[in-house]
């Protein structure tokens, strides 16, 4: 489960960076 959560966090960060 930790791996999935980390992947989700990475995707969220990537989207946030793209939004900037």
PDB file of C-alpha atoms in Angstrom:
ATOM      1  CA  UNK A   1       0.000   0.000   0.000  1.00  0.00           C
ATOM      2  CA  UNK A   2       2.883   2.375   0.778  1.00  0.00           C
ATOM      3  CA  UNK A   3       4.118   2.094  -2.795  1.00  0.00           C
ATOM      4  CA  UNK A   4       0.675   3.014  -4.135  1.00  0.00           C
ATOM      5  CA  UNK A   5       0.424   6.006  -1.814  1.00  0.00           C
ATOM      6  CA  UNK A   6       3.871   7.172  -2.891  1.00  0.00           C
ATOM      7  CA  UNK A   7       2.890   6.860  -6.555  1.00  0.00           C
ATOM      8  CA  UNK A   8      -0.270   8.880  -5.896  1.00  0.00           C
ATOM      9  CA  UNK A   9       1.771  11.565  -4.128  1.00  0.00           C
ATOM     10  CA  UNK A  10       4.254  11.694  -7.021  1.00  0.00           C
ATOM     11  CA  UNK A  11       1.411  12.116  -9.526  1.00  0.00           C
ATOM     12  CA  UNK A  12      -0.142  14.877  -7.412  1.00  0.00           C
ATOM     13  CA  UNK A  13       3.207  16.679  -7.248  1.00  0.00           C
ATOM     14  CA  UNK A  14       3.690  16.321 -11.007  1.00  0.00           C
ATOM     15  CA  UNK A  15       0.229  17.777 -11.662  1.00  0.00           C
ATOM     16  CA  UNK A  16       0.907  20.632  -9.252  1.00  0.00           C
ATOM     17  CA  UNK A  17       4.202  21.427 -10.993  1.00  0.00           C
ATOM     18  CA  UNK A  18       2.479  21.396 -14.395  1.00  0.00           C
ATOM     19  CA  UNK A  19      -0.241  23.702 -13.061  1.00  0.00           C
ATOM     20  CA  UNK A  20       2.357  26.290 -12.097  1.00  0.00           C
TER      21      UNK A  20
END
